[in-house]
């Protein structure tokens, strides 16, 4: 079959004719070809494989491209990269060995196209289109990748045990592709992943996290976490989540399975936001429940302070996975810490002061927090479902009203410490803190509005109470 239409970009003609001049066979392969057949938006990373030296081909191609871009050579990997017109072209020589990016051994470029294809991860990633003039656009698919694409199957070209031990990251890639594309991992492959799961430990955390991000950014992330659970990769990657799985029963009382609940929450939030870190927050919002679980004879199952414990666990988890310990992590911590606040609100009568406190504590992230809490509604009882949703609507409405009136979100004390010091002729002292705190409390409680005059009056009264003189 010929598929010229996939490679209309002029760069492909240039690569093909250069390869002809060097008497090399060359192909475009991997994600670009897969995504063309899937009708997905075209990737900017383009993998070119030459039967011979990929580096030599890259150098010759770069000379013909406009602007004569630089060629970045990675000798150890036997690859060369050229950037041109927003595309990243990666050249490699066909090889008999596997595609290990972290391999220390020098790569030997000694394979045929088929050797190269069978050393790739999945049949759907081993599709190649010829770029040489004579055969321009011809598809080479010796492992039935097209058929797997049509059937929606993730399958390895070789025995799965070989493919996965060549590069254990592929276990995560299999799960990631299955999640992104809503494909099924072939049973043999799934078994091999289960058998080889402990080998994931040799893979760098950064690469694992890349895959986790991609799973989380999929339309239905639960599929990926379900597969990680089924193959037990979860044990090594997110043991905190694994610990949430299971239902215990004491004296006839059960708690819900917090693992499956969490996955529902993640799918819910994926339907409403593309904020990766908010999706992380959804994934981790209940992790404090495993270590805090207790059975109390009077009240049944409790998870006392799980939000606080969970937010502390976020730090350890991010650190272990070498994720950024910056404001992103702090955001996730804050979401986890506050994850029950709006729920408590929505169960009771919603007062203005409770809403003001919520806005005060959540600050600029109050909408994100509401989004998380709405996603957290997984009750199957339609009556309760409706009640919670309506209450959340009310909370959102009140947030807007209260904010218009009181501007709590980026709260700045209407009376400064300096003003207090001047008024009462004070040196820095604890009284200043007491008065400031009292003013803030009065505003949040709705005793006074958030404005200078009222706050100044309140300060005078409070000063009197403390026995201060003007
Ligand atoms: N590959 C592989 N084994 C890996 C990584 C990559 O065999 N562990 C091969 C696959 O043929 C893959 C190609 O190298 O298609 C390019 O890899 P990469 O750019 O990481 O992924 P893509 O398939 O392009 O997909 P995506 O951009 O979605 O990550």
PDB file of N, CA and C in Angstrom, residues 391-432:
ATOM      1  N   UNK A 391     -25.869  22.037  46.412  1.00  0.00           N
ATOM      2  CA  UNK A 391     -25.187  22.780  47.469  1.00  0.00           C
ATOM      3  C   UNK A 391     -23.877  23.388  46.982  1.00  0.00           C
ATOM      4  N   UNK A 392     -23.177  22.645  46.150  1.00  0.00           N
ATOM      5  CA  UNK A 392     -21.932  23.186  45.606  1.00  0.00           C
ATOM      6  C   UNK A 392     -22.205  24.399  44.712  1.00  0.00           C
ATOM      7  N   UNK A 393     -23.301  24.319  43.970  1.00  0.00           N
ATOM      8  CA  UNK A 393     -23.684  25.461  43.139  1.00  0.00           C
ATOM      9  C   UNK A 393     -23.896  26.690  44.019  1.00  0.00           C
ATOM     10  N   UNK A 394     -24.578  26.433  45.137  1.00  0.00           N
ATOM     11  CA  UNK A 394     -24.848  27.497  46.085  1.00  0.00           C
ATOM     12  C   UNK A 394     -23.544  28.066  46.649  1.00  0.00           C
ATOM     13  N   UNK A 395     -22.623  27.160  46.986  1.00  0.00           N
ATOM     14  CA  UNK A 395     -21.332  27.606  47.526  1.00  0.00           C
ATOM     15  C   UNK A 395     -20.626  28.472  46.483  1.00  0.00           C
ATOM     16  N   UNK A 396     -20.618  28.019  45.239  1.00  0.00           N
ATOM     17  CA  UNK A 396     -19.962  28.796  44.174  1.00  0.00           C
ATOM     18  C   UNK A 396     -20.594  30.179  44.037  1.00  0.00           C
ATOM     19  N   UNK A 397     -21.930  30.199  44.102  1.00  0.00           N
ATOM     20  CA  UNK A 397     -22.650  31.461  43.997  1.00  0.00           C
ATOM     21  C   UNK A 397     -22.249  32.389  45.147  1.00  0.00           C
ATOM     22  N   UNK A 398     -22.221  31.800  46.340  1.00  0.00           N
ATOM     23  CA  UNK A 398     -21.865  32.601  47.530  1.00  0.00           C
ATOM     24  C   UNK A 398     -20.427  33.107  47.453  1.00  0.00           C
ATOM     25  N   UNK A 399     -19.567  32.292  46.896  1.00  0.00           N
ATOM     26  CA  UNK A 399     -18.166  32.718  46.755  1.00  0.00           C
ATOM     27  C   UNK A 399     -18.119  34.012  45.946  1.00  0.00           C
ATOM     28  N   UNK A 400     -18.888  34.037  44.863  1.00  0.00           N
ATOM     29  CA  UNK A 400     -18.903  35.224  44.002  1.00  0.00           C
ATOM     30  C   UNK A 400     -19.450  36.431  44.773  1.00  0.00           C
ATOM     31  N   UNK A 401     -20.577  36.212  45.459  1.00  0.00           N
ATOM     32  CA  UNK A 401     -21.204  37.322  46.200  1.00  0.00           C
ATOM     33  C   UNK A 401     -20.274  37.876  47.281  1.00  0.00           C
ATOM     34  N   UNK A 402     -19.755  36.940  48.081  1.00  0.00           N
ATOM     35  CA  UNK A 402     -18.903  37.339  49.199  1.00  0.00           C
ATOM     36  C   UNK A 402     -17.657  38.053  48.688  1.00  0.00           C
ATOM     37  N   UNK A 403     -17.142  37.564  47.579  1.00  0.00           N
ATOM     38  CA  UNK A 403     -15.929  38.129  47.003  1.00  0.00           C
ATOM     39  C   UNK A 403     -16.167  39.559  46.513  1.00  0.00           C
ATOM     40  N   UNK A 404     -17.335  39.751  45.888  1.00  0.00           N
ATOM     41  CA  UNK A 404     -17.673  41.092  45.401  1.00  0.00           C
ATOM     42  C   UNK A 404     -17.723  42.080  46.558  1.00  0.00           C
ATOM     43  N   UNK A 405     -18.278  41.600  47.653  1.00  0.00           N
ATOM     44  CA  UNK A 405     -18.472  42.479  48.797  1.00  0.00           C
ATOM     45  C   UNK A 405     -17.180  42.643  49.612  1.00  0.00           C
ATOM     46  N   UNK A 406     -16.546  41.539  49.897  1.00  0.00           N
ATOM     47  CA  UNK A 406     -15.508  41.573  50.924  1.00  0.00           C
ATOM     48  C   UNK A 406     -14.074  41.409  50.420  1.00  0.00           C
ATOM     49  N   UNK A 407     -13.910  41.074  49.143  1.00  0.00           N
ATOM     50  CA  UNK A 407     -12.565  40.916  48.579  1.00  0.00           C
ATOM     51  C   UNK A 407     -11.613  40.173  49.524  1.00  0.00           C
ATOM     52  N   UNK A 408     -11.933  38.910  49.755  1.00  0.00           N
ATOM     53  CA  UNK A 408     -11.183  38.120  50.722  1.00  0.00           C
ATOM     54  C   UNK A 408     -10.033  37.366  50.046  1.00  0.00           C
ATOM     55  N   UNK A 409     -10.207  37.138  48.725  1.00  0.00           N
ATOM     56  CA  UNK A 409      -9.319  36.218  48.012  1.00  0.00           C
ATOM     57  C   UNK A 409      -7.829  36.519  48.199  1.00  0.00           C
ATOM     58  N   UNK A 410      -7.467  37.773  47.959  1.00  0.00           N
ATOM     59  CA  UNK A 410      -6.067  38.137  48.210  1.00  0.00           C
ATOM     60  C   UNK A 410      -6.044  39.112  49.372  1.00  0.00           C
ATOM     61  N   UNK A 411      -6.439  38.588  50.496  1.00  0.00           N
ATOM     62  CA  UNK A 411      -6.692  39.424  51.672  1.00  0.00           C
ATOM     63  C   UNK A 411      -5.476  40.251  52.070  1.00  0.00           C
ATOM     64  N   UNK A 412      -5.684  41.542  52.142  1.00  0.00           N
ATOM     65  CA  UNK A 412      -4.672  42.462  52.681  1.00  0.00           C
ATOM     66  C   UNK A 412      -5.302  43.113  53.895  1.00  0.00           C
ATOM     67  N   UNK A 413      -4.681  43.044  55.049  1.00  0.00           N
ATOM     68  CA  UNK A 413      -5.299  43.643  56.235  1.00  0.00           C
ATOM     69  C   UNK A 413      -5.620  45.112  55.979  1.00  0.00           C
ATOM     70  N   UNK A 414      -6.871  45.544  56.234  1.00  0.00           N
ATOM     71  CA  UNK A 414      -7.239  46.946  55.947  1.00  0.00           C
ATOM     72  C   UNK A 414      -6.540  47.926  56.896  1.00  0.00           C
ATOM     73  N   UNK A 415      -6.098  47.427  58.048  1.00  0.00           N
ATOM     74  CA  UNK A 415      -5.316  48.267  58.956  1.00  0.00           C
ATOM     75  C   UNK A 415      -3.933  47.628  59.082  1.00  0.00           C
ATOM     76  N   UNK A 416      -2.914  48.429  58.832  1.00  0.00           N
ATOM     77  CA  UNK A 416      -1.566  47.838  58.863  1.00  0.00           C
ATOM     78  C   UNK A 416      -0.997  47.862  60.278  1.00  0.00           C
ATOM     79  N   UNK A 417       0.043  47.078  60.473  1.00  0.00           N
ATOM     80  CA  UNK A 417       0.739  47.062  61.764  1.00  0.00           C
ATOM     81  C   UNK A 417       1.257  48.445  62.118  1.00  0.00           C
ATOM     82  N   UNK A 418       1.712  49.136  61.085  1.00  0.00           N
ATOM     83  CA  UNK A 418       2.260  50.478  61.295  1.00  0.00           C
ATOM     84  C   UNK A 418       1.216  51.439  61.872  1.00  0.00           C
ATOM     85  N   UNK A 419       0.034  51.348  61.301  1.00  0.00           N
ATOM     86  CA  UNK A 419      -1.068  52.206  61.759  1.00  0.00           C
ATOM     87  C   UNK A 419      -1.386  51.904  63.228  1.00  0.00           C
ATOM     88  N   UNK A 420      -1.368  50.633  63.585  1.00  0.00           N
ATOM     89  CA  UNK A 420      -1.651  50.246  64.974  1.00  0.00           C
ATOM     90  C   UNK A 420      -0.567  50.823  65.900  1.00  0.00           C
ATOM     91  N   UNK A 421       0.676  50.687  65.462  1.00  0.00           N
ATOM     92  CA  UNK A 421       1.789  51.189  66.276  1.00  0.00           C
ATOM     93  C   UNK A 421       1.687  52.690  66.494  1.00  0.00           C
ATOM     94  N   UNK A 422       1.365  53.400  65.394  1.00  0.00           N
ATOM     95  CA  UNK A 422       1.256  54.862  65.464  1.00  0.00           C
ATOM     96  C   UNK A 422       0.127  55.278  66.392  1.00  0.00           C
ATOM     97  N   UNK A 423      -1.038  54.648  66.191  1.00  0.00           N
ATOM     98  CA  UNK A 423      -2.224  55.022  66.966  1.00  0.00           C
ATOM     99  C   UNK A 423      -1.978  54.878  68.462  1.00  0.00           C
ATOM    100  N   UNK A 424      -1.378  53.760  68.848  1.00  0.00           N
ATOM    101  CA  UNK A 424      -1.217  53.501  70.285  1.00  0.00           C
ATOM    102  C   UNK A 424       0.208  53.767  70.776  1.00  0.00           C
ATOM    103  N   UNK A 425       0.990  54.363  69.891  1.00  0.00           N
ATOM    104  CA  UNK A 425       2.380  54.649  70.223  1.00  0.00           C
ATOM    105  C   UNK A 425       3.102  53.409  70.767  1.00  0.00           C
ATOM    106  N   UNK A 426       3.035  52.363  69.954  1.00  0.00           N
ATOM    107  CA  UNK A 426       3.615  51.075  70.377  1.00  0.00           C
ATOM    108  C   UNK A 426       4.917  50.790  69.650  1.00  0.00           C
ATOM    109  N   UNK A 427       5.800  50.059  70.321  1.00  0.00           N
ATOM    110  CA  UNK A 427       6.967  49.476  69.645  1.00  0.00           C
ATOM    111  C   UNK A 427       6.492  48.111  69.147  1.00  0.00           C
ATOM    112  N   UNK A 428       7.232  47.468  68.235  1.00  0.00           N
ATOM    113  CA  UNK A 428       6.812  46.117  67.812  1.00  0.00           C
ATOM    114  C   UNK A 428       6.538  45.242  69.046  1.00  0.00           C
ATOM    115  N   UNK A 429       5.348  44.688  69.119  1.00  0.00           N
ATOM    116  CA  UNK A 429       4.985  43.905  70.308  1.00  0.00           C
ATOM    117  C   UNK A 429       3.845  42.956  69.966  1.00  0.00           C
ATOM    118  N   UNK A 430       3.546  42.053  70.903  1.00  0.00           N
ATOM    119  CA  UNK A 430       2.553  41.041  70.565  1.00  0.00           C
ATOM    120  C   UNK A 430       1.148  41.625  70.425  1.00  0.00           C
ATOM    121  N   UNK A 431       0.902  42.801  71.048  1.00  0.00           N
ATOM    122  CA  UNK A 431      -0.421  43.430  70.940  1.00  0.00           C
ATOM    123  C   UNK A 431      -0.800  43.705  69.475  1.00  0.00           C
ATOM    124  N   UNK A 432       0.201  44.057  68.699  1.00  0.00           N
ATOM    125  CA  UNK A 432      -0.074  44.363  67.281  1.00  0.00           C
ATOM    126  C   UNK A 432      -0.654  43.127  66.588  1.00  0.00           C
TER     127      UNK A 432
END
